[in-house]
mmCIF file of C-alpha atoms in Angstrom:
data_model
loop_
_atom_site.group_PDB
_atom_site.id
_atom_site.type_symbol
_atom_site.label_atom_id
_atom_site.label_comp_id
_atom_site.label_asym_id
_atom_site.label_seq_id
_atom_site.Cartn_x
_atom_site.Cartn_y
_atom_site.Cartn_z
ATOM 1 C CA MET A 256 162.044 -132.219 -16.595
ATOM 2 C CA ASP A 257 158.547 -133.219 -17.652
ATOM 3 C CA HIS A 258 155.890 -130.549 -18.209
ATOM 4 C CA VAL A 259 154.147 -129.435 -14.991
ATOM 5 C CA LEU A 260 150.562 -128.248 -14.407
ATOM 6 C CA LEU A 261 149.980 -126.269 -11.196
ATOM 7 C CA SER A 262 146.415 -125.632 -10.085
ATOM 8 C CA GLY A 263 144.871 -123.924 -7.098
ATOM 9 C CA PRO A 264 143.333 -120.661 -5.867
ATOM 10 C CA PRO A 265 145.133 -117.362 -6.566
ATOM 11 C CA GLY A 266 147.869 -116.170 -4.246
ATOM 12 C CA LEU A 267 149.148 -119.559 -3.062
ATOM 13 C CA GLY A 268 152.504 -119.407 -4.872
ATOM 14 C CA LYS A 269 152.131 -121.071 -8.278
ATOM 15 C CA THR A 270 154.391 -118.510 -9.969
ATOM 16 C CA THR A 271 156.881 -118.745 -7.120
ATOM 17 C CA LEU A 272 156.941 -122.541 -7.403
ATOM 18 C CA ALA A 273 157.593 -122.292 -11.146
ATOM 19 C CA THR A 274 160.528 -119.978 -10.404
ATOM 20 C CA ILE A 275 161.848 -122.467 -7.851
ATOM 21 C CA ILE A 276 161.709 -125.242 -10.467
ATOM 22 C CA ALA A 277 163.844 -123.163 -12.845
ATOM 23 C CA ASN A 278 166.302 -122.239 -10.071
ATOM 24 C CA GLU A 279 166.711 -125.851 -8.968
ATOM 25 C CA MET A 280 167.322 -126.929 -12.576
ATOM 26 C CA ASP A 281 169.736 -123.996 -12.993
ATOM 27 C CA VAL A 282 168.084 -122.941 -16.260
ATOM 28 C CA ALA A 283 166.531 -119.762 -17.672
ATOM 29 C CA PHE A 284 162.964 -118.814 -16.777
ATOM 30 C CA THR A 285 160.504 -117.091 -19.141
ATOM 31 C CA PRO A 286 157.133 -116.057 -17.672
ATOM 32 C CA THR A 287 154.014 -115.097 -19.639
ATOM 33 C CA SER A 288 150.251 -115.613 -19.482
ATOM 34 C CA ALA A 289 147.647 -117.100 -21.810
ATOM 35 C CA PRO A 290 145.746 -113.807 -22.300
ATOM 36 C CA ALA A 291 148.995 -112.181 -23.496
ATOM 37 C CA ILE A 292 149.365 -114.773 -26.286
ATOM 38 C CA SER A 293 146.650 -113.950 -28.796
ATOM 39 C CA LYS A 294 148.266 -115.099 -32.069
ATOM 40 C CA GLY A 295 150.269 -118.057 -33.292
ATOM 41 C CA ALA A 296 153.159 -115.707 -34.019
ATOM 42 C CA ASP A 297 153.253 -114.723 -30.334
ATOM 43 C CA LEU A 298 153.485 -118.343 -29.234
ATOM 44 C CA GLY A 299 156.025 -119.129 -31.951
ATOM 45 C CA LYS A 300 158.222 -116.269 -30.783
ATOM 46 C CA PHE A 301 158.302 -117.599 -27.227
ATOM 47 C CA LEU A 302 158.972 -121.200 -28.284
ATOM 48 C CA THR A 303 161.711 -120.495 -30.833
ATOM 49 C CA GLN A 304 163.632 -118.240 -28.444
ATOM 50 C CA LEU A 305 163.791 -120.810 -25.637
ATOM 51 C CA THR A 306 167.239 -122.050 -24.670
ATOM 52 C CA GLU A 307 168.173 -125.637 -23.784
ATOM 53 C CA LYS A 308 165.956 -127.027 -20.965
ATOM 54 C CA GLU A 309 164.521 -123.566 -20.257
ATOM 55 C CA VAL A 310 161.334 -123.274 -18.180
ATOM 56 C CA LEU A 311 158.460 -121.539 -19.977
ATOM 57 C CA PHE A 312 155.803 -120.464 -17.481
ATOM 58 C CA ILE A 313 152.282 -119.758 -18.779
ATOM 59 C CA ASP A 314 149.889 -118.352 -16.188
ATOM 60 C CA GLU A 315 146.102 -118.786 -16.451
ATOM 61 C CA ILE A 316 146.669 -121.478 -19.047
ATOM 62 C CA HIS A 317 142.953 -122.353 -19.029
ATOM 63 C CA GLY A 318 142.452 -119.179 -21.106
ATOM 64 C CA PHE A 319 144.453 -120.544 -24.043
ATOM 65 C CA GLN A 320 142.660 -120.331 -27.397
ATOM 66 C CA LYS A 321 141.873 -123.645 -29.087
ATOM 67 C CA LYS A 322 143.867 -122.830 -32.240
ATOM 68 C CA LEU A 323 146.922 -122.011 -30.117
ATOM 69 C CA GLU A 324 146.579 -125.251 -28.179
ATOM 70 C CA GLU A 325 146.923 -127.116 -31.481
ATOM 71 C CA LEU A 326 150.309 -125.424 -32.010
ATOM 72 C CA LEU A 327 151.360 -126.243 -28.471
ATOM 73 C CA TYR A 328 150.718 -130.008 -28.642
ATOM 74 C CA PRO A 329 153.608 -130.978 -31.003
ATOM 75 C CA ALA A 330 155.869 -128.488 -29.232
ATOM 76 C CA MET A 331 155.238 -130.193 -25.879
ATOM 77 C CA GLU A 332 155.444 -133.758 -27.195
ATOM 78 C CA ASN A 333 158.087 -133.675 -29.919
ATOM 79 C CA TYR A 334 159.691 -130.231 -29.550
ATOM 80 C CA ILE A 335 158.507 -129.180 -32.990
ATOM 81 C CA LEU A 336 156.696 -126.018 -34.014
ATOM 82 C CA ASP A 337 154.303 -127.178 -36.705
ATOM 83 C CA PHE A 338 152.314 -124.581 -38.669
ATOM 84 C CA VAL A 339 150.967 -123.820 -42.142
ATOM 85 C CA ALA A 340 152.224 -120.818 -44.096
ATOM 86 C CA GLY A 341 150.237 -119.322 -46.956
ATOM 87 C CA GLU A 342 146.683 -120.007 -48.079
ATOM 88 C CA ALA A 343 144.823 -122.319 -50.473
ATOM 89 C CA MET A 344 147.116 -123.593 -53.270
ATOM 90 C CA THR A 345 150.155 -121.810 -51.859
ATOM 91 C CA ALA A 346 149.756 -123.292 -48.375
ATOM 92 C CA GLN A 347 152.855 -125.061 -47.129
ATOM 93 C CA ALA A 348 153.453 -127.069 -43.968
ATOM 94 C CA ILE A 349 156.521 -125.921 -42.078
ATOM 95 C CA GLN A 350 158.197 -127.625 -39.118
ATOM 96 C CA ILE A 351 160.705 -125.797 -36.956
ATOM 97 C CA PRO A 352 162.703 -127.889 -34.454
ATOM 98 C CA LEU A 353 162.728 -126.545 -30.893
ATOM 99 C CA LYS A 354 165.210 -127.034 -28.097
ATOM 100 C CA PRO A 355 163.939 -129.295 -25.295
ATOM 101 C CA PHE A 356 162.098 -127.221 -22.698
ATOM 102 C CA THR A 357 159.828 -127.583 -19.689
ATOM 103 C CA LEU A 358 156.397 -125.966 -19.810
ATOM 104 C CA VAL A 359 154.951 -125.034 -16.425
ATOM 105 C CA GLY A 360 151.281 -124.086 -16.658
ATOM 106 C CA ALA A 361 149.319 -122.479 -13.838
ATOM 107 C CA THR A 362 145.554 -122.263 -13.523
ATOM 108 C CA THR A 363 142.979 -121.161 -10.973
ATOM 109 C CA ARG A 364 140.266 -123.057 -12.883
ATOM 110 C CA SER A 365 141.600 -126.513 -13.598
ATOM 111 C CA GLY A 366 138.148 -127.806 -14.492
ATOM 112 C CA ILE A 367 138.063 -125.857 -17.756
ATOM 113 C CA VAL A 368 141.547 -126.831 -18.951
ATOM 114 C CA SER A 369 140.879 -128.938 -22.064
ATOM 115 C CA GLU A 370 141.471 -132.660 -21.683
ATOM 116 C CA PRO A 371 144.010 -132.902 -24.562
ATOM 117 C CA LEU A 372 146.092 -130.112 -23.038
ATOM 118 C CA ARG A 373 145.846 -131.529 -19.518
ATOM 119 C CA ASN A 374 146.986 -134.959 -20.716
ATOM 120 C CA ARG A 375 150.218 -133.542 -22.127
ATOM 121 C CA PHE A 376 151.410 -132.500 -18.676
ATOM 122 C CA GLY A 377 153.328 -135.323 -17.017
ATOM 123 C CA ILE A 378 153.158 -133.794 -13.524
ATOM 124 C CA HIS A 379 149.920 -132.460 -12.001
ATOM 125 C CA LEU A 380 150.185 -130.596 -8.687
ATOM 126 C CA LYS A 381 147.299 -128.997 -6.761
ATOM 127 C CA LEU A 382 148.102 -126.259 -4.254
ATOM 128 C CA ASP A 383 145.829 -125.963 -1.226
ATOM 129 C CA TYR A 384 145.201 -123.248 1.351
ATOM 130 C CA TYR A 385 147.678 -122.925 4.221
ATOM 131 C CA SER A 386 147.014 -123.564 7.918
ATOM 132 C CA GLU A 387 147.157 -120.719 10.455
ATOM 133 C CA GLU A 388 150.490 -122.001 11.759
ATOM 134 C CA GLU A 389 151.940 -122.027 8.244
ATOM 135 C CA MET A 390 150.589 -118.536 7.626
ATOM 136 C CA ALA A 391 152.372 -117.329 10.771
ATOM 137 C CA GLU A 392 155.617 -118.744 9.356
ATOM 138 C CA VAL A 393 154.993 -116.920 6.071
ATOM 139 C CA VAL A 394 154.460 -113.623 7.920
ATOM 140 C CA SER A 395 157.623 -114.105 10.019
ATOM 141 C CA ARG A 396 159.717 -114.873 6.946
ATOM 142 C CA SER A 397 158.358 -111.888 4.996
ATOM 143 C CA ALA A 398 158.924 -109.610 7.984
ATOM 144 C CA GLY A 399 162.564 -110.736 8.119
ATOM 145 C CA ILE A 400 163.053 -110.049 4.407
ATOM 146 C CA LEU A 401 161.458 -106.589 4.694
ATOM 147 C CA GLY A 402 163.288 -105.752 7.927
ATOM 148 C CA ILE A 403 160.059 -105.370 9.925
ATOM 149 C CA GLY A 404 160.202 -106.021 13.668
ATOM 150 C CA LEU A 405 157.381 -108.097 15.166
ATOM 151 C CA GLU A 406 156.442 -108.476 18.811
ATOM 152 C CA LYS A 407 155.532 -111.965 19.996
ATOM 153 C CA GLY A 408 152.283 -113.267 18.504
ATOM 154 C CA ILE A 409 151.978 -110.623 15.782
ATOM 155 C CA ASP A 410 152.831 -113.158 13.074
ATOM 156 C CA PHE A 411 149.845 -115.259 14.179
ATOM 157 C CA GLU A 412 147.517 -112.220 14.416
ATOM 158 C CA ILE A 413 148.295 -111.243 10.832
ATOM 159 C CA GLY A 414 148.403 -114.816 9.573
ATOM 160 C CA LYS A 415 144.947 -115.792 10.840
ATOM 161 C CA ARG A 416 143.410 -112.800 9.040
ATOM 162 C CA SER A 417 145.118 -113.573 5.728
ATOM 163 C CA ARG A 418 142.435 -115.915 4.358
ATOM 164 C CA LYS A 419 145.006 -118.755 4.372
ATOM 165 C CA THR A 420 146.750 -117.073 1.407
ATOM 166 C CA PRO A 421 150.424 -115.905 1.433
ATOM 167 C CA ARG A 422 149.841 -113.083 -1.064
ATOM 168 C CA ILE A 423 147.202 -111.548 1.210
ATOM 169 C CA ALA A 424 149.460 -112.061 4.240
ATOM 170 C CA ASN A 425 152.237 -110.053 2.598
ATOM 171 C CA HIS A 426 149.823 -107.236 1.707
ATOM 172 C CA LEU A 427 148.422 -107.085 5.247
ATOM 173 C CA LEU A 428 151.912 -107.141 6.765
ATOM 174 C CA LYS A 429 152.853 -104.039 4.767
ATOM 175 C CA ARG A 430 149.643 -102.223 5.726
ATOM 176 C CA VAL A 431 150.117 -102.975 9.430
ATOM 177 C CA ARG A 432 153.748 -101.865 9.062
ATOM 178 C CA ASP A 433 152.453 -98.507 7.785
ATOM 179 C CA PHE A 434 150.293 -98.052 10.900
ATOM 180 C CA SER A 435 153.257 -99.012 13.086
ATOM 181 C CA GLU A 436 155.535 -96.447 11.423
ATOM 182 C CA VAL A 437 152.954 -93.688 11.891
ATOM 183 C CA ALA A 438 152.678 -94.642 15.563
ATOM 184 C CA GLY A 439 156.467 -94.436 15.864
ATOM 185 C CA ASP A 440 156.873 -98.044 17.051
ATOM 186 C CA ILE A 441 160.231 -99.787 16.713
ATOM 187 C CA ALA A 442 158.393 -103.065 16.083
ATOM 188 C CA ILE A 443 154.753 -103.863 15.352
ATOM 189 C CA THR A 444 152.914 -104.124 18.667
ATOM 190 C CA LEU A 445 149.665 -105.931 19.423
ATOM 191 C CA PRO A 446 147.633 -102.733 20.097
ATOM 192 C CA THR A 447 148.851 -101.189 16.825
ATOM 193 C CA CYS A 448 148.116 -104.415 14.953
ATOM 194 C CA LYS A 449 144.546 -104.599 16.269
ATOM 195 C CA LEU A 450 144.002 -100.885 15.566
ATOM 196 C CA ALA A 451 145.192 -101.370 11.980
ATOM 197 C CA PHE A 452 142.764 -104.226 11.341
ATOM 198 C CA GLU A 453 139.939 -102.306 12.997
ATOM 199 C CA ARG A 454 140.565 -99.333 10.696
ATOM 200 C CA MET A 455 140.786 -101.628 7.654
ATOM 201 C CA GLY A 456 137.554 -103.386 8.638
ATOM 202 C CA ILE A 457 139.112 -106.850 8.820
ATOM 203 C CA ASP A 458 137.901 -109.096 11.650
ATOM 204 C CA GLY A 459 139.472 -112.084 13.367
ATOM 205 C CA LEU A 460 138.514 -114.509 10.583
ATOM 206 C CA GLY A 461 139.894 -112.252 7.869
ATOM 207 C CA LEU A 462 136.453 -111.109 6.696
ATOM 208 C CA ASP A 463 136.140 -107.616 5.270
ATOM 209 C CA GLY A 464 133.059 -105.442 4.796
ATOM 210 C CA VAL A 465 131.919 -107.205 1.621
ATOM 211 C CA ASP A 466 132.167 -110.663 3.230
ATOM 212 C CA ARG A 467 130.023 -109.559 6.154
ATOM 213 C CA GLN A 468 127.579 -107.866 3.808
ATOM 214 C CA ILE A 469 127.116 -111.125 1.892
ATOM 215 C CA LEU A 470 126.365 -112.964 5.141
ATOM 216 C CA GLN A 471 123.937 -110.233 6.255
ATOM 217 C CA ILE A 472 122.097 -110.392 2.923
ATOM 218 C CA ILE A 473 121.613 -114.155 3.242
ATOM 219 C CA ILE A 474 120.611 -114.010 6.902
ATOM 220 C CA GLU A 475 118.582 -110.809 7.181
ATOM 221 C CA ARG A 476 116.980 -110.469 3.746
ATOM 222 C CA TYR A 477 116.541 -114.157 2.906
ATOM 223 C CA ARG A 478 116.170 -115.641 6.408
ATOM 224 C CA GLY A 479 119.377 -117.635 6.135
ATOM 225 C CA GLY A 480 118.776 -118.949 2.619
ATOM 226 C CA PRO A 481 118.830 -120.791 0.344
ATOM 227 C CA VAL A 482 119.424 -117.961 -2.102
ATOM 228 C CA GLY A 483 121.116 -117.846 -5.498
ATOM 229 C CA LEU A 484 124.016 -115.667 -6.555
ATOM 230 C CA LYS A 485 121.890 -113.397 -8.752
ATOM 231 C CA PRO A 486 120.010 -111.676 -5.897
ATOM 232 C CA ILE A 487 123.226 -111.289 -3.890
ATOM 233 C CA SER A 488 124.998 -109.885 -6.950
ATOM 234 C CA ALA A 489 122.178 -107.409 -7.626
ATOM 235 C CA ILE A 490 122.156 -106.118 -4.046
ATOM 236 C CA LEU A 491 125.945 -105.804 -3.798
ATOM 237 C CA GLY A 492 126.393 -104.383 -7.282
ATOM 238 C CA GLU A 493 129.138 -106.938 -7.975
ATOM 239 C CA GLU A 494 129.415 -109.507 -10.769
ATOM 240 C CA GLU A 495 128.459 -113.067 -9.876
ATOM 241 C CA ARG A 496 131.869 -114.373 -10.949
ATOM 242 C CA THR A 497 133.622 -111.859 -8.655
ATOM 243 C CA ILE A 498 131.506 -112.900 -5.682
ATOM 244 C CA GLU A 499 132.011 -116.597 -6.402
ATOM 245 C CA ASP A 500 135.802 -116.402 -6.863
ATOM 246 C CA ASN A 501 136.850 -113.661 -4.416
ATOM 247 C CA TYR A 502 134.424 -114.024 -1.541
ATOM 248 C CA GLU A 503 132.183 -117.080 -1.546
ATOM 249 C CA SER A 504 134.965 -119.654 -1.903
ATOM 250 C CA TYR A 505 136.567 -118.502 1.350
ATOM 251 C CA LEU A 506 133.232 -118.250 3.195
ATOM 252 C CA VAL A 507 132.474 -121.842 2.179
ATOM 253 C CA ARG A 508 135.991 -122.923 3.106
ATOM 254 C CA ILE A 509 135.734 -121.691 6.710
ATOM 255 C CA GLY A 510 132.198 -122.994 7.176
ATOM 256 C CA LEU A 511 130.132 -119.794 7.134
ATOM 257 C CA ILE A 512 128.185 -120.691 3.976
ATOM 258 C CA ASP A 513 126.956 -124.021 2.643
ATOM 259 C CA ARG A 514 126.300 -124.576 -1.069
ATOM 260 C CA THR A 515 123.123 -126.542 -1.700
ATOM 261 C CA PRO A 516 121.252 -127.454 -4.925
ATOM 262 C CA GLN A 517 118.726 -124.729 -4.041
ATOM 263 C CA GLY A 518 121.308 -122.022 -3.323
ATOM 264 C CA ARG A 519 123.582 -120.616 -0.610
ATOM 265 C CA VAL A 520 122.709 -121.154 3.054
ATOM 266 C CA ALA A 521 124.227 -119.376 6.065
ATOM 267 C CA THR A 522 125.446 -121.796 8.762
ATOM 268 C CA ARG A 523 125.089 -121.527 12.520
ATOM 269 C CA LYS A 524 128.727 -120.364 12.619
ATOM 270 C CA ALA A 525 127.825 -117.388 10.414
ATOM 271 C CA TYR A 526 125.058 -116.314 12.791
ATOM 272 C CA GLU A 527 127.404 -116.619 15.761
ATOM 273 C CA HIS A 528 130.161 -114.676 13.995
ATOM 274 C CA LEU A 529 127.793 -111.762 13.348
ATOM 275 C CA GLY A 530 126.402 -111.952 16.883
ATOM 276 C CA LEU A 531 122.940 -113.037 15.707
ATOM 277 C CA GLU A 532 120.600 -115.677 17.075
ATOM 278 C CA PHE A 533 120.503 -118.786 14.933
ATOM 279 C CA ASN A 534 117.199 -119.080 13.061
ATOM 280 C CA LYS A 535 115.991 -122.659 13.305
ATOM 281 C CA GLU A 536 112.877 -122.120 11.171
ATOM 282 C CA GLU A 537 112.549 -123.934 7.887
ATOM 283 C CA PRO A 538 113.968 -121.559 5.270
ATOM 284 C CA THR A 539 111.972 -120.307 2.285
ATOM 285 C CA LEU A 540 113.431 -121.046 -1.141
ATOM 286 C CA PHE A 541 114.731 -117.967 -2.944
ATOM 287 C CA SER A 542 117.065 -119.626 -5.428
ATOM 288 C CA LEU A 543 117.453 -118.104 -8.895
#
């Protein structure tokens, strides 16, 4: 099979899909990540130990070092490990033939994958967020695997709070299961489910305390925006990258924040979600 590049937000199943590819091909599967491969010897070890048609999965492939990418190119194209041994006058080019393999790369930041590396993948697939109905199916399936009983509608209640992400859905299912076991329920009931989310501080849209705090900062301290990430980061005590990747992307996705050239702006939906009156005044610019 041709080399495959999977991109999309974290938690949507890129690693699972890579495993499925290996299972369907009935071949071995070797997982690793770009940060774990720091030297050419590390990459060479993985490549030379691959069996015929094996799937090599490299997570966060956008973090690959440039010098390691150069080693990867001939391996992907011609199944050859090409490197130089020795230095200066004693330097010698060595080529080691590799068995044909399929490289599956996964990235949450496809925009920073280098163009030469991207072009060597024959199949590009982008994973998107799931719908609420699909999330309910994910919760039902996971509950069946874990042997957790669900009353009618519980799969949807958990699914709609899972930020459209299966990984989060599975975590929330286990936490609600814990509350249900303490309550002595045979299956997760609606009152127990709502109590669990109330105690965890997760509302009907899947927002937690930090999400709501971000919205309150924009609305109450900066009159709805625009405002840059730096002031929000300083007030929250979180790194800008953390806010952008873990919180803002979802708030933008569900229409609570708009990104503008001047900064972030809270939408009417954000005001309504927090129970606040929508401010129709012209906002003051606070972008940094």
